[in-house]
CSV table of C-alpha atoms and ligand atoms in Angstrom, one decimal:
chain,number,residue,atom,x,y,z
A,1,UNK,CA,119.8,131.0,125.2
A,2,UNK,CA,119.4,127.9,127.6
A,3,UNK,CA,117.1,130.4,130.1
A,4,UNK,CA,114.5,129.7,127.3
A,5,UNK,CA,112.5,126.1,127.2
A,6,UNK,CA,110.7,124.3,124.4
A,7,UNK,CA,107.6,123.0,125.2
A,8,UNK,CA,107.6,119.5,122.7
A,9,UNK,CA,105.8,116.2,122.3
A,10,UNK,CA,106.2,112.9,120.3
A,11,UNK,CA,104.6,114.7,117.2
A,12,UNK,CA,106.3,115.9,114.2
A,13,UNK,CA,105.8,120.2,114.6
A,14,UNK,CA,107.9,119.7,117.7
A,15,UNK,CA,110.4,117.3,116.3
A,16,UNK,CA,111.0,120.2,113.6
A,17,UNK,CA,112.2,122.2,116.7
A,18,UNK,CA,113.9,119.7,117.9
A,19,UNK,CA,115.8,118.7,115.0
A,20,UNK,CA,116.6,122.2,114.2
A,21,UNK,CA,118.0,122.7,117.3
A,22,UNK,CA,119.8,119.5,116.9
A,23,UNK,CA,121.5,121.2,113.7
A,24,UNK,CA,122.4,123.9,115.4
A,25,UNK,CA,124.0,122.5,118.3
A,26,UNK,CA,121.4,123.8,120.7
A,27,UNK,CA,120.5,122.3,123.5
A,28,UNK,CA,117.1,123.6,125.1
A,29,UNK,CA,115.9,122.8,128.0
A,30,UNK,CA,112.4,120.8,127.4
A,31,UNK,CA,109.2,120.3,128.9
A,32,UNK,CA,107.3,116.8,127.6
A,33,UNK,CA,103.9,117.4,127.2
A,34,UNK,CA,101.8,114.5,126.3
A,35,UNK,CA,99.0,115.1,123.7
A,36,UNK,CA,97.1,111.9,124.4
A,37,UNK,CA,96.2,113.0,127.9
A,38,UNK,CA,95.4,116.2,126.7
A,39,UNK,CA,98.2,118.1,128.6
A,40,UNK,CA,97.6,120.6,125.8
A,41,UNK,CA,94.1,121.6,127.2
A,42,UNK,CA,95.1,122.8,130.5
A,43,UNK,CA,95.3,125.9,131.4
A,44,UNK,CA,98.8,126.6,131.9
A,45,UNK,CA,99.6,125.4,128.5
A,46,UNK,CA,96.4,127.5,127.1
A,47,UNK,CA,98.3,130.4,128.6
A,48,UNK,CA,101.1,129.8,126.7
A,49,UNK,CA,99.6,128.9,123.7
A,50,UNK,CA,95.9,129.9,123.3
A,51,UNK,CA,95.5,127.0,120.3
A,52,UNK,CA,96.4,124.6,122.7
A,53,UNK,CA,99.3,123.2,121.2
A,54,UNK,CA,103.0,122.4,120.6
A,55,UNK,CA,105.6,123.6,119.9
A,56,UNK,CA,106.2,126.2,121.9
A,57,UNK,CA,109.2,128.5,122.9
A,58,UNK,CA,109.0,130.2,126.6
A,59,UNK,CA,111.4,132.9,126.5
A,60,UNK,CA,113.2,134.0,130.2
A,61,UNK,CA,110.7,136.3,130.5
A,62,UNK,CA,108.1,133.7,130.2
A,63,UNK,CA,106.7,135.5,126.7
A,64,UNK,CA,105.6,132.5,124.6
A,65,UNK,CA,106.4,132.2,121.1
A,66,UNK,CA,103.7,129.0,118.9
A,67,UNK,CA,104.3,128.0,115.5
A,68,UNK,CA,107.6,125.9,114.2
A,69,UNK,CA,108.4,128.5,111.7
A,70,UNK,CA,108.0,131.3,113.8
A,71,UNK,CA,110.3,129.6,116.5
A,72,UNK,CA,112.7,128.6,113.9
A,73,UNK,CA,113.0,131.8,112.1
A,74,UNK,CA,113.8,133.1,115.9
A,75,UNK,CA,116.3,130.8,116.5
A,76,UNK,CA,117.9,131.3,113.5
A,77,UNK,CA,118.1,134.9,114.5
A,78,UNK,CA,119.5,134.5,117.5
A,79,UNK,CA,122.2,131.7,116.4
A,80,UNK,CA,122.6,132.0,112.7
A,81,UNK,CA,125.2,129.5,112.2
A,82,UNK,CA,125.4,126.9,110.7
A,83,UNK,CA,122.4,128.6,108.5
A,84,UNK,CA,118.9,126.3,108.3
A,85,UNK,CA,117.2,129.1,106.9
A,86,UNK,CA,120.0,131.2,104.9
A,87,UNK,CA,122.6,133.6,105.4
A,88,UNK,CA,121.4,135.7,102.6
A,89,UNK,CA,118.4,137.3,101.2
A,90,UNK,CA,118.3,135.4,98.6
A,91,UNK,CA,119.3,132.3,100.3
A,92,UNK,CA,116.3,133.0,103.7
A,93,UNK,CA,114.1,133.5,100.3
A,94,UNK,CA,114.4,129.9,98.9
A,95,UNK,CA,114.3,128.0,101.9
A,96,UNK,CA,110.9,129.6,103.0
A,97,UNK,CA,110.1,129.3,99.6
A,98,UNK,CA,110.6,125.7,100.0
A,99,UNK,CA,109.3,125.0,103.4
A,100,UNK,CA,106.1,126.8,102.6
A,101,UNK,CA,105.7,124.9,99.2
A,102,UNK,CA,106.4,121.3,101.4
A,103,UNK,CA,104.8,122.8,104.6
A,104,UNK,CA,101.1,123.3,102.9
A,105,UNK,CA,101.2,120.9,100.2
A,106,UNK,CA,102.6,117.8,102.0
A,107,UNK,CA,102.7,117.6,105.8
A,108,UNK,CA,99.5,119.6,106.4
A,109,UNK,CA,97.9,117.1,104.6
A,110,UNK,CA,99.8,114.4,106.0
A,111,UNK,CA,98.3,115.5,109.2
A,112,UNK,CA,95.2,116.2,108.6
A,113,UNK,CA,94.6,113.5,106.5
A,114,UNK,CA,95.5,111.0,110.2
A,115,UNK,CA,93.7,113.4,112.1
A,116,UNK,CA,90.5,112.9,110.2
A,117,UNK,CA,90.5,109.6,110.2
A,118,UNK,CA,87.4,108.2,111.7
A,119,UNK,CA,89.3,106.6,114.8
A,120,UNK,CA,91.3,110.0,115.7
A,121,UNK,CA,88.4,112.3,115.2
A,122,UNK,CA,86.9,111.6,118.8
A,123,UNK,CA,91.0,112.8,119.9
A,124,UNK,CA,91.0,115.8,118.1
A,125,UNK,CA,87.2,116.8,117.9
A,126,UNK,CA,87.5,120.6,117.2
A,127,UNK,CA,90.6,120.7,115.5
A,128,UNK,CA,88.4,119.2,112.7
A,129,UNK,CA,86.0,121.7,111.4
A,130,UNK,CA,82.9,119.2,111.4
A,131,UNK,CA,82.1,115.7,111.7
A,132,UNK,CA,81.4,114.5,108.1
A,133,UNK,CA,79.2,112.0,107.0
A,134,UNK,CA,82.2,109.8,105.3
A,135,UNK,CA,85.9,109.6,105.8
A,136,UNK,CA,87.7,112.1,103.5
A,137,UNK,CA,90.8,111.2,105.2
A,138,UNK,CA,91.9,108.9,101.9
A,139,UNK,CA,91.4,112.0,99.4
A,140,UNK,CA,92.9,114.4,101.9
A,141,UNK,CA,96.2,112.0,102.2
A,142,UNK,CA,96.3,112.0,98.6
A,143,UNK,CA,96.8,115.9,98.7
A,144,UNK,CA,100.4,114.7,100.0
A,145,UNK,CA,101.1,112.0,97.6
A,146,UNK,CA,100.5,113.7,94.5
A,147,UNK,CA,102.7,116.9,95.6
A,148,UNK,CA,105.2,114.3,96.7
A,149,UNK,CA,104.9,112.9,92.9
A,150,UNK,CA,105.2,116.5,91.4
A,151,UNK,CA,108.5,116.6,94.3
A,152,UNK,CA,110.3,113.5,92.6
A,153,UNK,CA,110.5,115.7,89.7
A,154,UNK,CA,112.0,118.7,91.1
A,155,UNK,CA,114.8,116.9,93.1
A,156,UNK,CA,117.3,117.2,90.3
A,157,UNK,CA,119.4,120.2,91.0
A,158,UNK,CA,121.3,119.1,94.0
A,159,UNK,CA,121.0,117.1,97.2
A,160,UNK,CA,118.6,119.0,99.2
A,161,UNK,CA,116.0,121.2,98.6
A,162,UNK,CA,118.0,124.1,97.8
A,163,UNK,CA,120.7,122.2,96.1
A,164,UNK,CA,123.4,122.2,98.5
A,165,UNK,CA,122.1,123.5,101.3
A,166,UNK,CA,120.3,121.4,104.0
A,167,UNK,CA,117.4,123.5,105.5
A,168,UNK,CA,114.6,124.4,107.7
A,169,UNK,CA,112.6,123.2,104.3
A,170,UNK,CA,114.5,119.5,104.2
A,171,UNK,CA,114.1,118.9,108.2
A,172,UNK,CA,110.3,119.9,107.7
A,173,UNK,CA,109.4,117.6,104.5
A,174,UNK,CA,111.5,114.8,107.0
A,175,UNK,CA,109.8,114.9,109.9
A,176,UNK,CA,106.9,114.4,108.2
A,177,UNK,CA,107.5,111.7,105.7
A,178,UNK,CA,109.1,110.2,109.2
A,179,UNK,CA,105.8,110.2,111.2
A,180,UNK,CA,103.8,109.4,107.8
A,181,UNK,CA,105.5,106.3,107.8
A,182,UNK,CA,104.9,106.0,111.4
A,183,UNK,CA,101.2,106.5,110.8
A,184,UNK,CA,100.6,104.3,108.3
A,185,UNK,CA,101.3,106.9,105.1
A,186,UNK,CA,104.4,104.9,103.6
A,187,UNK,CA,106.5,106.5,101.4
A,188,UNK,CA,106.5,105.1,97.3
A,189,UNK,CA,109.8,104.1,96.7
A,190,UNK,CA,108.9,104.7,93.2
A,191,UNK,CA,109.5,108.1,93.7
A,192,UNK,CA,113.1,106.9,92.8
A,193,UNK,CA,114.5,110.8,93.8
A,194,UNK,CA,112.3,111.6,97.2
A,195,UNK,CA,113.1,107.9,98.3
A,196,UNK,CA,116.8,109.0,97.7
A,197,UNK,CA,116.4,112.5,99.4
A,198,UNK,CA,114.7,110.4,102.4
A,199,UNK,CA,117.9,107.8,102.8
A,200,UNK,CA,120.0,110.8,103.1
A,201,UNK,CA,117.9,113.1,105.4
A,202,UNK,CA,117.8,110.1,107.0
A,203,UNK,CA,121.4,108.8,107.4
A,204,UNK,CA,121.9,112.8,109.6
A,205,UNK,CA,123.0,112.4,113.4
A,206,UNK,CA,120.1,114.9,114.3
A,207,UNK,CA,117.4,111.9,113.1
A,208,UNK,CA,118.3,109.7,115.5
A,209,UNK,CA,118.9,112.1,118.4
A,210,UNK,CA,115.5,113.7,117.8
A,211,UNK,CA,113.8,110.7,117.2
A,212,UNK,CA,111.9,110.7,120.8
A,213,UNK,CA,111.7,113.6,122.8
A,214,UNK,CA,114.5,114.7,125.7
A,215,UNK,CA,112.5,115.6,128.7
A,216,UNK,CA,114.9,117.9,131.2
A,217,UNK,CA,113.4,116.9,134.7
A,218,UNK,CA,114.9,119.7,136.6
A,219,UNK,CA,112.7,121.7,133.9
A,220,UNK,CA,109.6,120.0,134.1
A,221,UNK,CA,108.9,120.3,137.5
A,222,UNK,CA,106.0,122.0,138.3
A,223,UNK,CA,105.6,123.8,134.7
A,224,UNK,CA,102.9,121.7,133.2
B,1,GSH,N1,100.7,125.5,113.1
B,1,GSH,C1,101.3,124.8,114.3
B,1,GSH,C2,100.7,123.4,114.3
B,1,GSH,C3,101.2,122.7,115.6
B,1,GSH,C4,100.5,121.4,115.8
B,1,GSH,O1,99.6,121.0,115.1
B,1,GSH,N2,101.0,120.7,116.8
B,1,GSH,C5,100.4,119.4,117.2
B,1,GSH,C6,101.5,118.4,117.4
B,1,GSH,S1,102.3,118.0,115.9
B,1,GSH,C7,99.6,119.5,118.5
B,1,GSH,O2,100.0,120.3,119.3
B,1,GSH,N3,98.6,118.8,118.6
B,1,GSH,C8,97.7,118.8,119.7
B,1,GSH,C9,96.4,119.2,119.3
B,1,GSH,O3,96.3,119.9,118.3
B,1,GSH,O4,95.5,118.9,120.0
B,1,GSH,C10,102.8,124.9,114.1
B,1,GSH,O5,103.3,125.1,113.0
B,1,GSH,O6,103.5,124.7,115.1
């Protein structure tokens, strides 16, 4: 397990690694890549991942794995205890039930809504599909706030997503309300039942150990 390293970033798809890890008890060695400079866009990373992104998982082999859920799901795999995603069929089905509902409802959104933006555009230039003649970014954001509405009135049956169990789904939707509020998208505490699912999400050990990332310097040497 520890022969493979994360590639991660301050940014919320690698903080759902890293907080999943966290969970886990994992400890990864890490690379710190940083998106600002566009460490991204070079070529070693493009090998790695071809969308030029993080997160990434390089396997011993020095196969790379992209995509949080993907990684995740292979983690989870590999060390399925304390189950994030489930320990049953039934169970694995809910939680990606829920982290796909939260996943493209909410914190795309989230982040496309910043990344259109007009003052991040010039950052992210192809990742959005054209340059528009007005700023959707408000209607986009939106998106996430209404879902997050129709969310208050789902959080009934227990303390987590899937009622008692804390998964992949709840350390996704965090993350995310996390950066939002980062970012400038603050949560409505009138959303009495999210606000209250945010508190406790929040009051986890892993939140504060995965606030920032953990570069491992023995690892980063020479790998970027
Ligand atoms: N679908 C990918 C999205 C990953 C993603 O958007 N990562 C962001 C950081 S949160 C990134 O690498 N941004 C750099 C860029 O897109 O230029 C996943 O689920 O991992």
């Amino acid at each position: 397990m520890l022969r493979m390293k994360l590639y991660d970033a301050m940014a919320p798809h690698p903080r759902v690694v890293r907080m999943f890890c966290d969970e886990k008890g994992l400890d990864l060695p890490t690379v710190v890549l940083s998106l600002g400079i566009g460490d991204t866009f070079g070529a070693a990373h493009l090998a790695r991942n071809p969308l030029g992104q993080v997160p990434v998982l390089e396997l011993a082999d020095g196969r790379c794995i992209a995509e949080t859920v993907a990684i995740c799901e292979y983690l989870e795999e590999l060390e399925p205890s304390p189950a994030l995603i489930g320990g049953t069929p039934l169970e694995r089905a809910e939680a990606r039930m829920w982290t796909e509902r939260v996943q493209l409802n909410i914190c795309a959104p989230m982040f496309l809504g910043y990344r259109m933006q007009a003052a991040a555009v010039p950052r992210y230039g192809a990742r959005v599909p054209v340059a528009l003649p007005f700023d959707p970014s408000g209607q986009v954001k939106d998106v996430a706030a209404r879902h997050l509405e129709w969310l208050d009135h789902q959080l009934d049956a227990g303390p987590y997503l899937c009622g008692e169990r804390f998964t992949l789904a709840d350390i996704f939707l965090y993350c995310f309300l996390d950066y939002g509020i980062q970012t400038g998208q603050l949560l409505d505490r009138s959303w009495s039942r999210v606000a209250a699912w945010y508190d406790r999400v929040d009051r986890r050990p892993s939140v504060a150990r995965t606030a920032a990332p953990q570069a491992d310097f023995a690892a980063i040497s020479g790998t970027i």
